[in-house]
Short mmCIF file of C-alpha atoms and ligand atoms in Angstrom, two decimals:
data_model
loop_
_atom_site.label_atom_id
_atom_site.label_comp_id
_atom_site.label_asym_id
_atom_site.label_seq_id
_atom_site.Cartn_x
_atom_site.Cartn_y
_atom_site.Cartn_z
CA UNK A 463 -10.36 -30.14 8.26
CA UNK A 464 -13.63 -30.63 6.36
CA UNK A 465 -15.79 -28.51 8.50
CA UNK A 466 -19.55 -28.39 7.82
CA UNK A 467 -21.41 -25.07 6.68
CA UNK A 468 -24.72 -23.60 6.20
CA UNK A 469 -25.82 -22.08 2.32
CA UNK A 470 -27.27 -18.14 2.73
CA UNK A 471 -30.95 -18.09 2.24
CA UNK A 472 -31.11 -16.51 -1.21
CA UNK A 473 -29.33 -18.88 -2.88
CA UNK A 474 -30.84 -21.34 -5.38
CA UNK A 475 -29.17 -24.74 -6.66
CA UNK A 476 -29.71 -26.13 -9.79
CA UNK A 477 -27.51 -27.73 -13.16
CA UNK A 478 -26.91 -26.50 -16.52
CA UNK A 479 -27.09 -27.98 -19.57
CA UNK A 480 -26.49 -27.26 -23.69
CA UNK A 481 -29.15 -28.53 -26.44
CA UNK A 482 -26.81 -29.31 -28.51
CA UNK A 483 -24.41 -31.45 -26.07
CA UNK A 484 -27.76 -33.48 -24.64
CA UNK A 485 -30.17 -33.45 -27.81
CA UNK A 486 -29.08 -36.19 -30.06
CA UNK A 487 -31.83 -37.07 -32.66
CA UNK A 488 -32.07 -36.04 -36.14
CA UNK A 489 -30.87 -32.90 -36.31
CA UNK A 490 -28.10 -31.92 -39.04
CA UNK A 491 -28.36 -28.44 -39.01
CA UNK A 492 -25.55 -27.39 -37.15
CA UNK A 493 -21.72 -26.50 -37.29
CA UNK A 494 -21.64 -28.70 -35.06
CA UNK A 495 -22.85 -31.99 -36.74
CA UNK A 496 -20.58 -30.76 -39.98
CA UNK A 497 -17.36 -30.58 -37.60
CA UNK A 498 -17.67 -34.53 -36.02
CA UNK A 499 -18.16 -35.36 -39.91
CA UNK A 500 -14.30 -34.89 -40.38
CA UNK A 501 -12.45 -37.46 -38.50
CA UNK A 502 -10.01 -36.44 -36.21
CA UNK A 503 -11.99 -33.33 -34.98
CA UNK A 504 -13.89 -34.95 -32.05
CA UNK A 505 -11.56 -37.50 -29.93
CA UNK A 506 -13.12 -40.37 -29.70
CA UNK A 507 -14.79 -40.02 -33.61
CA UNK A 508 -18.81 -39.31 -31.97
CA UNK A 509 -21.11 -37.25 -33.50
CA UNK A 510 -23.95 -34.68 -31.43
CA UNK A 511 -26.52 -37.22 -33.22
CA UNK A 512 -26.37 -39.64 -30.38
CA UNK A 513 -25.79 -37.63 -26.82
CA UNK A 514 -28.17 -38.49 -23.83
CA UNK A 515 -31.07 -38.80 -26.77
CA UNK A 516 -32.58 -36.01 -24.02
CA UNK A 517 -34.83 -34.57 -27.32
CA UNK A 518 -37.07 -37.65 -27.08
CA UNK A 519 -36.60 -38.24 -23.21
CA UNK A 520 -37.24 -35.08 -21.92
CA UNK A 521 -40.41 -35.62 -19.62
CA UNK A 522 -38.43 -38.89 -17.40
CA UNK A 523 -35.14 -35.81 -17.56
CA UNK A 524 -37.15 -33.40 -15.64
CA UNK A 525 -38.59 -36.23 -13.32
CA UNK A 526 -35.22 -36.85 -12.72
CA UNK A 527 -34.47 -33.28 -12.06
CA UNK A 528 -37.05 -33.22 -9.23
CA UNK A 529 -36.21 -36.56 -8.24
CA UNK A 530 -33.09 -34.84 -7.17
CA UNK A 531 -34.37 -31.41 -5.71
CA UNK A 532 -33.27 -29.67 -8.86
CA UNK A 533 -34.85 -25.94 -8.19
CA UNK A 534 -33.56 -23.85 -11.00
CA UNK A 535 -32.49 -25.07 -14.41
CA UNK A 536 -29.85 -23.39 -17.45
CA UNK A 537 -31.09 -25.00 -20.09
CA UNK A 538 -30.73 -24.23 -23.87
CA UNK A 539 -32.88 -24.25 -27.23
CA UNK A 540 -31.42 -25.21 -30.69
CA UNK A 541 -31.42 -22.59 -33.20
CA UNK A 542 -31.15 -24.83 -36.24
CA UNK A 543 -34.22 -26.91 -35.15
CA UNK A 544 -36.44 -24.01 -34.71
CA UNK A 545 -34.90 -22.27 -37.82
CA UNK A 546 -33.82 -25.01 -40.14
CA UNK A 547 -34.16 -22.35 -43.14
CA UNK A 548 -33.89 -18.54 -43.25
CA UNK A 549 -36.81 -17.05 -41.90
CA UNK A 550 -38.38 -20.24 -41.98
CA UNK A 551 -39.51 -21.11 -38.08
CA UNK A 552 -40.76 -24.67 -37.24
CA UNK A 553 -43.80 -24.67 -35.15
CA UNK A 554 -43.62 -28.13 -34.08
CA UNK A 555 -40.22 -27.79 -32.66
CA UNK A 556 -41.06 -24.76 -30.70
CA UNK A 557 -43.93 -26.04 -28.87
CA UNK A 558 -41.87 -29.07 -28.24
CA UNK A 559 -39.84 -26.36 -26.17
CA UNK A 560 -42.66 -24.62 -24.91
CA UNK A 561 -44.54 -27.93 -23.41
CA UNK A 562 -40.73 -28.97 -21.62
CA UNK A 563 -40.22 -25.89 -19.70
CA UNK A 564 -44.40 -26.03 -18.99
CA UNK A 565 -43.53 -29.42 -17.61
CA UNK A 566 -40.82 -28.01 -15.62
CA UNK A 567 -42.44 -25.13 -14.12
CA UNK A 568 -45.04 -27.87 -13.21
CA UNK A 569 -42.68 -29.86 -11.36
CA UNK A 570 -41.13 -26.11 -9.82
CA UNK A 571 -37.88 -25.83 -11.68
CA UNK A 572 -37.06 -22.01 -12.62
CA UNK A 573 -35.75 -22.30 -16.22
CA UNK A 574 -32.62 -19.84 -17.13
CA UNK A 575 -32.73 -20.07 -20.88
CA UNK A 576 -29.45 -19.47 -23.16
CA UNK A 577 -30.66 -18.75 -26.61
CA UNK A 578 -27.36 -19.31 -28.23
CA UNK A 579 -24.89 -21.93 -27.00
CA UNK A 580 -21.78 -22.42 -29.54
CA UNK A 581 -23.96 -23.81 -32.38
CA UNK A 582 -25.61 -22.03 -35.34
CA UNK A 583 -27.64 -23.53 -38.21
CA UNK A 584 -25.56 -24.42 -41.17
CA UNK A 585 -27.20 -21.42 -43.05
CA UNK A 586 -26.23 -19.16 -40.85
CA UNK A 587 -22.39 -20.55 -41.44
CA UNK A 588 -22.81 -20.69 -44.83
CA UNK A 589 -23.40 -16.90 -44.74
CA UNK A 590 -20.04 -15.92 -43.07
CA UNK A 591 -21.11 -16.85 -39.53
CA UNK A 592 -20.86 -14.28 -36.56
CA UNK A 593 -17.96 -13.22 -38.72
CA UNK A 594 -19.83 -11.28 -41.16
CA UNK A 595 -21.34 -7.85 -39.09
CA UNK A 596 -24.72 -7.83 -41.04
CA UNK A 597 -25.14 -11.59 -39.82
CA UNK A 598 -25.81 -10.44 -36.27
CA UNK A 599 -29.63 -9.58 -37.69
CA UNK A 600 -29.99 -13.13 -38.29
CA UNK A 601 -29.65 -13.90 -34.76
CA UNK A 602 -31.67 -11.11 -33.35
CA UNK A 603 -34.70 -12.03 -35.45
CA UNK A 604 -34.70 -15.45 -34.36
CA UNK A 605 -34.34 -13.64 -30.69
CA UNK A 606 -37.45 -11.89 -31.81
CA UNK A 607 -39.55 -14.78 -32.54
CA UNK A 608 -38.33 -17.29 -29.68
CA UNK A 609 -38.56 -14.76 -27.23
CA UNK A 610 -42.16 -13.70 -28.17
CA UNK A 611 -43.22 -17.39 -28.17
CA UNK A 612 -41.70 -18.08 -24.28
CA UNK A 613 -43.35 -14.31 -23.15
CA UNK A 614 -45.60 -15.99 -20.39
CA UNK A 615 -43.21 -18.71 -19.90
CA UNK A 616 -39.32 -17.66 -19.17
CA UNK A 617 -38.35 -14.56 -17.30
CA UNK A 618 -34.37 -15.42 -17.62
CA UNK A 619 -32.61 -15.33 -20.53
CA UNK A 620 -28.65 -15.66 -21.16
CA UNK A 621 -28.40 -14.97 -24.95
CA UNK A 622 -25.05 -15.87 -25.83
CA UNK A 623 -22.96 -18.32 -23.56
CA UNK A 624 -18.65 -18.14 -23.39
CA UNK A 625 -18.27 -15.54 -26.66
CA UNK A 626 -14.59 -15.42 -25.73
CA UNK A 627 -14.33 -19.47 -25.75
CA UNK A 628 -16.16 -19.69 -28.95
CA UNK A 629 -14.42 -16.95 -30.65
CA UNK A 630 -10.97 -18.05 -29.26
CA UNK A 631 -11.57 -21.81 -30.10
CA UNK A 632 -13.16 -21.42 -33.70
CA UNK A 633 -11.54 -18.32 -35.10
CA UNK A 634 -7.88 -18.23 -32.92
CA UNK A 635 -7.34 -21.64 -31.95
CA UNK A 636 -8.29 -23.05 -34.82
CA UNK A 637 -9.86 -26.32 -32.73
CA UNK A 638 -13.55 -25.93 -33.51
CA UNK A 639 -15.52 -25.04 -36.83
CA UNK A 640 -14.59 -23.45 -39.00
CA UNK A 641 -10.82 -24.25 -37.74
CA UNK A 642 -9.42 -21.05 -38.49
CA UNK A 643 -6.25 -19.50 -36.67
CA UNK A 644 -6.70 -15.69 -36.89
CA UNK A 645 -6.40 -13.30 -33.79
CA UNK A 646 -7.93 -10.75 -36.14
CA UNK A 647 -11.15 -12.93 -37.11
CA UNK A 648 -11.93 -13.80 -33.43
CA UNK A 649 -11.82 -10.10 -32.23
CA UNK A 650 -14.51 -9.32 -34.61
CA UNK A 651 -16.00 -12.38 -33.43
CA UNK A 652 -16.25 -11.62 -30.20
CA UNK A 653 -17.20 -8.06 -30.98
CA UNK A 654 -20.17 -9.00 -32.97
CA UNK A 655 -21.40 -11.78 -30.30
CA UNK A 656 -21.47 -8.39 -27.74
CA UNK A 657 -23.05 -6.86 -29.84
CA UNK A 658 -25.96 -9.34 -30.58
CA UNK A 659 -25.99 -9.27 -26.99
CA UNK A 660 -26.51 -5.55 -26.14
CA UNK A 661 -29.41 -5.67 -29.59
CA UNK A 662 -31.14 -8.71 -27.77
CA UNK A 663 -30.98 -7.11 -24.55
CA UNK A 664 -32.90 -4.47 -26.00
CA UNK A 665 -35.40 -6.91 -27.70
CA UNK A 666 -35.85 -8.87 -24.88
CA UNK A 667 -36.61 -5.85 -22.13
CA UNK A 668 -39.16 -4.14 -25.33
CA UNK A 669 -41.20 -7.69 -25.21
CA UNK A 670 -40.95 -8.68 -21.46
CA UNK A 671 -39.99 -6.00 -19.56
CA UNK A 672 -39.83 -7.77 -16.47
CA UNK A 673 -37.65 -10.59 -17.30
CA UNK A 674 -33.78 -10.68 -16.60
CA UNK A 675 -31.40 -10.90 -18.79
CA UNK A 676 -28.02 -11.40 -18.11
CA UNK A 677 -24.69 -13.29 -19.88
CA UNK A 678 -22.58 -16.47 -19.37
CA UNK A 679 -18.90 -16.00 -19.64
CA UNK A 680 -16.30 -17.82 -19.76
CA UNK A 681 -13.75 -16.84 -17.02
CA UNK A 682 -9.68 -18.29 -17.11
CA UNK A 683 -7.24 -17.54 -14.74
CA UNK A 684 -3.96 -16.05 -15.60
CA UNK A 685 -1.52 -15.90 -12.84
CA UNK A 686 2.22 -15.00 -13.45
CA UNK A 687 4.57 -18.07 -13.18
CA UNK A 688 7.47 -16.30 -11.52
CA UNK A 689 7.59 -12.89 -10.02
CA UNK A 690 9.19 -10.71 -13.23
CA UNK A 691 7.97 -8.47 -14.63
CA UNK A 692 7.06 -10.24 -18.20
CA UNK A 693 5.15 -12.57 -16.45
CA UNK A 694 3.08 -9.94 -14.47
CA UNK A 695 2.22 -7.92 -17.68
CA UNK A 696 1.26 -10.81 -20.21
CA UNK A 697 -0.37 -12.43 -17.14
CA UNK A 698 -2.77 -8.96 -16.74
CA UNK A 699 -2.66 -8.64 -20.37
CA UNK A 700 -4.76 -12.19 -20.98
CA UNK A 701 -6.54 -11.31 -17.95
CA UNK A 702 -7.93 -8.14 -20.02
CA UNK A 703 -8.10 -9.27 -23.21
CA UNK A 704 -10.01 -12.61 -22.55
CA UNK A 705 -12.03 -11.79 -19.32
CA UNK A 706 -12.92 -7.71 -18.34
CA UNK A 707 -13.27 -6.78 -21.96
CA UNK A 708 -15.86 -9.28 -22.98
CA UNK A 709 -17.55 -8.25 -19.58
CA UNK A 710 -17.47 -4.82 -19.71
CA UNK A 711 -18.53 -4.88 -23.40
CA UNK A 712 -21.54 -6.81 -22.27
CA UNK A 713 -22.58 -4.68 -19.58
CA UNK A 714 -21.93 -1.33 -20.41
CA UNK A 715 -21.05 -1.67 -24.21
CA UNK A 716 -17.40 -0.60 -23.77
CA UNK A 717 -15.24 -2.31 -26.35
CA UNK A 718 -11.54 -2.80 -26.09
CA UNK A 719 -8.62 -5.12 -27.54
CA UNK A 720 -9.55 -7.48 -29.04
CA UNK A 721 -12.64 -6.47 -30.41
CA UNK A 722 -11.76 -2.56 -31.14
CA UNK A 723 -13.49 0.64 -29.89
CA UNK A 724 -16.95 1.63 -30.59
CA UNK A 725 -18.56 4.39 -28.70
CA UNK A 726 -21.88 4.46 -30.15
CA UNK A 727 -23.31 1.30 -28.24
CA UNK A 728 -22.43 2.33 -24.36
CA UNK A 729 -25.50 1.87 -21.78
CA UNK A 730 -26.76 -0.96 -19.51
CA UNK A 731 -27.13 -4.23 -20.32
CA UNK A 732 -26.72 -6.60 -17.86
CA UNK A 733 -28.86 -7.77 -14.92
CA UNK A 734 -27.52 -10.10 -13.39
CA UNK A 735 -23.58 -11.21 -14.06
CA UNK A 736 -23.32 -14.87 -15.07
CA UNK A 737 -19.80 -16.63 -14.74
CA UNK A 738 -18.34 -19.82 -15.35
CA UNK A 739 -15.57 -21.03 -14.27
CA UNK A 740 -13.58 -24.15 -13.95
CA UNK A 741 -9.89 -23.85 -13.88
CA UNK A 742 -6.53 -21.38 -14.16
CA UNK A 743 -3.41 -20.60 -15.70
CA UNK A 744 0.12 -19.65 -15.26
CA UNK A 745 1.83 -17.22 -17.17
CA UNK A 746 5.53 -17.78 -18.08
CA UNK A 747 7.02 -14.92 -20.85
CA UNK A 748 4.02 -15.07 -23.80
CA UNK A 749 3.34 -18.83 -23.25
CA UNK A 750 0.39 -20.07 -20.51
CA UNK A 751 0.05 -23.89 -19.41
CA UNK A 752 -1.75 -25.32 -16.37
CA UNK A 753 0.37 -25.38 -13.05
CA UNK A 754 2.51 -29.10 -12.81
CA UNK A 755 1.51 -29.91 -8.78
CA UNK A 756 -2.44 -29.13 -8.46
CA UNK A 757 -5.33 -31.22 -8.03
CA UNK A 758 -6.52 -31.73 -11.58
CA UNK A 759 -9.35 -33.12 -13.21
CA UNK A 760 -9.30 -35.74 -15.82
CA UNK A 761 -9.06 -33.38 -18.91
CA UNK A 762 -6.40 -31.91 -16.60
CA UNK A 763 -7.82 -28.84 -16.03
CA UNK A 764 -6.27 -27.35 -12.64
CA UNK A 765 -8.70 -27.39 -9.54
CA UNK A 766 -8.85 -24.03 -8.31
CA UNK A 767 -11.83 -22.77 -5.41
CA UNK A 768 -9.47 -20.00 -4.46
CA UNK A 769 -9.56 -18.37 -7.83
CA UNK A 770 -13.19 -18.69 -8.24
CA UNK A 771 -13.14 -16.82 -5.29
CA UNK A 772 -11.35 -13.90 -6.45
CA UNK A 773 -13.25 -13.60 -9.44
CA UNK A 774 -16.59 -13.35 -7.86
CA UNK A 775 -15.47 -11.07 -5.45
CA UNK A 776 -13.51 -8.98 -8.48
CA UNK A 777 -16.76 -9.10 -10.62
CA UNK A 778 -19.18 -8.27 -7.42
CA UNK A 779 -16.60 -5.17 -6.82
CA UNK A 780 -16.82 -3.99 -10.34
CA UNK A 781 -20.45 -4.51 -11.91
CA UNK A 782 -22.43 -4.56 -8.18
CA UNK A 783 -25.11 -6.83 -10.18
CA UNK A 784 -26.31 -9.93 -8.11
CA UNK A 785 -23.92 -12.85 -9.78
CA UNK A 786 -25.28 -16.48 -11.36
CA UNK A 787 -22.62 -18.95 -11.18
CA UNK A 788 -24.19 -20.39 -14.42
CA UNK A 789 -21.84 -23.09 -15.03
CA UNK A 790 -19.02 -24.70 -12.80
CA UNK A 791 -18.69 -27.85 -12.55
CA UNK A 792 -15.75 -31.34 -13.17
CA UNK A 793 -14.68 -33.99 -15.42
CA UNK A 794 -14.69 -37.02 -13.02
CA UNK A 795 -15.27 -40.28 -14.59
CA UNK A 796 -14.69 -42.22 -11.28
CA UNK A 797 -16.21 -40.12 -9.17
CA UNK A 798 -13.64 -39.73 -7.29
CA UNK A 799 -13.62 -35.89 -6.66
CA UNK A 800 -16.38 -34.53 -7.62
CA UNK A 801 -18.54 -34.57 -4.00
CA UNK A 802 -15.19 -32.78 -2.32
CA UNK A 803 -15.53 -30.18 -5.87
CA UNK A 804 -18.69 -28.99 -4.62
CA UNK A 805 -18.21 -28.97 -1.09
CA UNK A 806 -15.16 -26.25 -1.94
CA UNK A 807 -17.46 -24.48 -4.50
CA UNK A 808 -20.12 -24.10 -2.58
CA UNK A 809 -18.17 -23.21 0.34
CA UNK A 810 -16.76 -20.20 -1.53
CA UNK A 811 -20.47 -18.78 -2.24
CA UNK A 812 -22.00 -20.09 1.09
CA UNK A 813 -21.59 -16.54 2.80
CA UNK A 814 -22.07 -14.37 -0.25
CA UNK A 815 -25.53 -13.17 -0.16
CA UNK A 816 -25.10 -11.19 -3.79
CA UNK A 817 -23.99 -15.14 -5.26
CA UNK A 818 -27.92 -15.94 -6.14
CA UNK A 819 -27.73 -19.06 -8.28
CA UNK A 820 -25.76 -21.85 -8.51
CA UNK A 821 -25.88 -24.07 -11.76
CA UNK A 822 -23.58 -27.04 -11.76
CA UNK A 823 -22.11 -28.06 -14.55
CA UNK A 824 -23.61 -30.50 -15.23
CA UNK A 825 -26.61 -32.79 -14.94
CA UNK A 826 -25.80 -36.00 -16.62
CA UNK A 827 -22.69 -36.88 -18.74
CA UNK A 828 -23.21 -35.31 -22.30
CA UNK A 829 -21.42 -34.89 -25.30
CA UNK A 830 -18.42 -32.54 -24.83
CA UNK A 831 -17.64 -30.78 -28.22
CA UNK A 832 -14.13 -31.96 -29.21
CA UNK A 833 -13.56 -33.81 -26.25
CA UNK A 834 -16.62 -36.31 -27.76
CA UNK A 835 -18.33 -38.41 -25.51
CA UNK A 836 -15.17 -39.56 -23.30
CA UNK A 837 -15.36 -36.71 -20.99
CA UNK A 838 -18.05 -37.20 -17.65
CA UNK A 839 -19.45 -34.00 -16.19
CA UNK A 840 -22.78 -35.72 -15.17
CA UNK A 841 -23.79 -36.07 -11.68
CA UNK A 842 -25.60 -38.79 -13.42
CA UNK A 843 -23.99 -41.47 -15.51
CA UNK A 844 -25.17 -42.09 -18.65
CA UNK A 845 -24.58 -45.27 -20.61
CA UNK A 846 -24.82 -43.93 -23.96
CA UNK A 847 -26.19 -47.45 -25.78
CA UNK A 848 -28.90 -47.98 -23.86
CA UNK A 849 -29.34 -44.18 -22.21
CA UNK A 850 -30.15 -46.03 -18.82
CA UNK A 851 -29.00 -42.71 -16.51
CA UNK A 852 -28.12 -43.81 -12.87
CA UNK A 853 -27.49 -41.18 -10.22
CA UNK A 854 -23.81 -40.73 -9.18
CA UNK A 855 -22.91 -40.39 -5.44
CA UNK A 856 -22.02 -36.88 -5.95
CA UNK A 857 -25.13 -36.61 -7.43
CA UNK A 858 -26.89 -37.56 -4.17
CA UNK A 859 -24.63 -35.43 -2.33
CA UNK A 860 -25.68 -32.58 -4.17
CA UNK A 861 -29.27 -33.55 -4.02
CA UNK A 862 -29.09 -33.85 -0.39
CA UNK A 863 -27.22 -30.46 -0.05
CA UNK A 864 -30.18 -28.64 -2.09
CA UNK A 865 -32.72 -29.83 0.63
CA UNK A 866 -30.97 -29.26 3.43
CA UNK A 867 -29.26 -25.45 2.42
CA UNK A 868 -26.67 -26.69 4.00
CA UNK A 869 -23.63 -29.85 4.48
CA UNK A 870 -23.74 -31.28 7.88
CA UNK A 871 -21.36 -33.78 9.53
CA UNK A 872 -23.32 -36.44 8.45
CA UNK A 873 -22.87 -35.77 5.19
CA UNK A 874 -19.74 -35.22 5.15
CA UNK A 875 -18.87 -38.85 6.77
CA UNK A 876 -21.31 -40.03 4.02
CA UNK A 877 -19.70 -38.01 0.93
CA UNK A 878 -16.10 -36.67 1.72
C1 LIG B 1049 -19.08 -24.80 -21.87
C2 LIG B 1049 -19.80 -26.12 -21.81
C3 LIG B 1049 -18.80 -27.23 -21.65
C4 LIG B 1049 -18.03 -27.02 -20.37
C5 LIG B 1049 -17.05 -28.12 -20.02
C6 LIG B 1049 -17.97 -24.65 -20.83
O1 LIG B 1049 -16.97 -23.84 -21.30
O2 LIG B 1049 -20.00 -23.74 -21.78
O3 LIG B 1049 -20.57 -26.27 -22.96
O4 LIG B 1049 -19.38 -28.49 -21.68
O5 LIG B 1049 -17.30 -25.83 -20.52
O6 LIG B 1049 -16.16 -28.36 -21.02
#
């Protein structure tokens, strides 16, 4: 039975979005533009050049926001546009930044911004990347000066989104820039992305001390195929090495496998805990593989609402911080799902008065790293040649659900 329910008062709804998966324009200066020059790394051949072309149609992007009740809004900046050299910051860019989010506040949407989301200037990975342990100053002086600029202007910052997706994808799996396939590499990886979050914490809190500042990671569930006892431990071992550690190194500065131990950085630095989630795993001896009979979504990623459930209440036990769902969200091309998605998303959070945000992933279809421009997260469609966007009937749903705090049973005749 799809039974209606009311959203807690303190929740807020908004979407999410990456610069560099809505940008497009002219902008070279990333990993990211060098990796969809090799053919065969992004599916369907597409390049980050093109995307929703959002750089140059920003101000009809936030109309649209507010068109659909947007009230809160994860949005990112580009590092290689406002550093395109060393040291060297672009003005022009910047205030291009600073006049969208003015035009946002205008129209009442809170901005969230990530400073750093999977793509670095080409410098930067000409220098060793977040390989290279001195490299992590690089980061935190462009922290520095973006941070100093937005002062009067953003009072939520996630610095770096999914560390343990970037590191495992670029340095283990091998399926991102630079393509390399070493479990060593990405634990340092990951190590060094903590730690240029715990120094930009501290940068952040010295310039605004009011503002909150908080992460975005990338939860996966790992459940044990079969009830033995391999299963069980691999399952919990994943579970550790891919989730809590990243989490606890990020708020307290503990580090553990696979990033190594280091005492010297342990504190607090986390205020609210950000988590985004979209689907599971099971766990058969040392190999992991999406369940065969689930609902799915068309990447194939397993549809899970009861796991999301146990990690926010996991997370909420542990770290006691209020909680940002900053990204969750479901490749649906048809639309055939998506509407029934949220309803079971929402639902989980509905009750949960620490759950404070809700950012669905995501806005309007964008370009999806590897997966190119084949793969539809939008609750707006986008047709990419003439970047008309038209509002999808989840969309709507979701728009309706923001003003109303709640999904009645005319809605749900309407959407479900
Ligand atoms: C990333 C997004 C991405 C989404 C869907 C998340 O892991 O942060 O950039 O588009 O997954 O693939």
């Amino acid at each position: 039975m799809t039974e209606p329910y009311k959203l807690h008062d303190n929740l807020l709804l908004g979407v999410a979005t990456a610069a560099t998966q809505i940008e497009g324009g002219d902008n070279t200066n990333t990993n990211w533009y060098r990796f969809s020059q090799t053919k065969g790394n992004v599916k369907d051949g597409s390049s980050p050049l093109r995307c929703d072309d959002h750089y140059r149609l920003y101000k009809e992007d936030a109309e649209l926001m507010k068109e659909m009740n947007i009230e809160i809004y994860r949005m990112g900046i580009e590092w290689g546009r406002i550093e395109p050299e060393e040291n060297k910051f672009n003005d022009e860019v910047m205030n291009h930044y600073i006049d969208e989010i003015k035009l946002l506040k205008e129209k009442g949407i809170k901005v969230l911004l990530t400073l750093h989301h999977f793509s670095n200037p080409l410098w930067f990975e000409d220098k060793g990347g977040w390989l290279k342990k001195e490299n992590i100053n690089y980061f935190t002086s462009f922290v520095k000066y973006v941070v100093t600029k937005f002062k009067d202007l953003v009072d939520e910052y996630v610095k770096i989104n999914e560390a343990n997706i970037y590191a495992a994808n670029c340095y283990l799996y091998g399926v991102w820039y630079p393509k390399h396939k070493k479990m060593k590499e990405a634990g340092k990886v990951m190590k060094h992305l903590c730690i240029a979050h715990i120094l930009s914490y501290k940068i952040i809190k010295e310039i605004n001390p009011n503002a909150l500042v908080g992460f975005a990671n990338h939860m996966a569930g790992f459940k044990p195929a079969r009830n033995k006892f391999i299963d069980k431990k691999v399952a919990k071992f994943l579970d550790n090495a891919f989730n809590n550690s990243i989490n606890r190194a990020m708020a307290y500065g503990t580090f553990s496998f696979p990033m190594g131990k280091s005492k010297k950085l342990k504190g607090n630095y986390v205020d609210f805990f950000g988590i985004n989630y979209y689907t599971g795993n099971l766990v058969q001896g040392f190999k992991f593989f999406t369940k065969k009979d689930c609902p799915k979504n068309d990447l194939g990623w397993e549809i899970n609402p009861v796991e999301f459930n146990e990690f926010i209440e996991k997370f909420h036990k542990e770290f006691n911080k209020p909680i940002y769902v900053t990204e969750n969200g479901t490749a649906d091309a048809k639309d055939a799902f998506r509407a029934k998605y949220i309803y079971d998303h929402l639902k989980v959070i509905s009750d949960k008065e620490y759950v404070t945000r809700y950012y669905h992933w995501t806005l309007m279809d964008n370009w999806e790293w590897a997966e190119g421009e084949k793969a539809k997260f939008g609750l707006v469609e986008v047709n990419y040649e003439t970047q008309e966007r038209k509002i999808r009937k989840s969309g709507h749903f979701y728009s309706e659900i923001i003003k109303n705090k709640e999904i009645n049973d005319e809605m749900i005749k309407e959407y479900l």
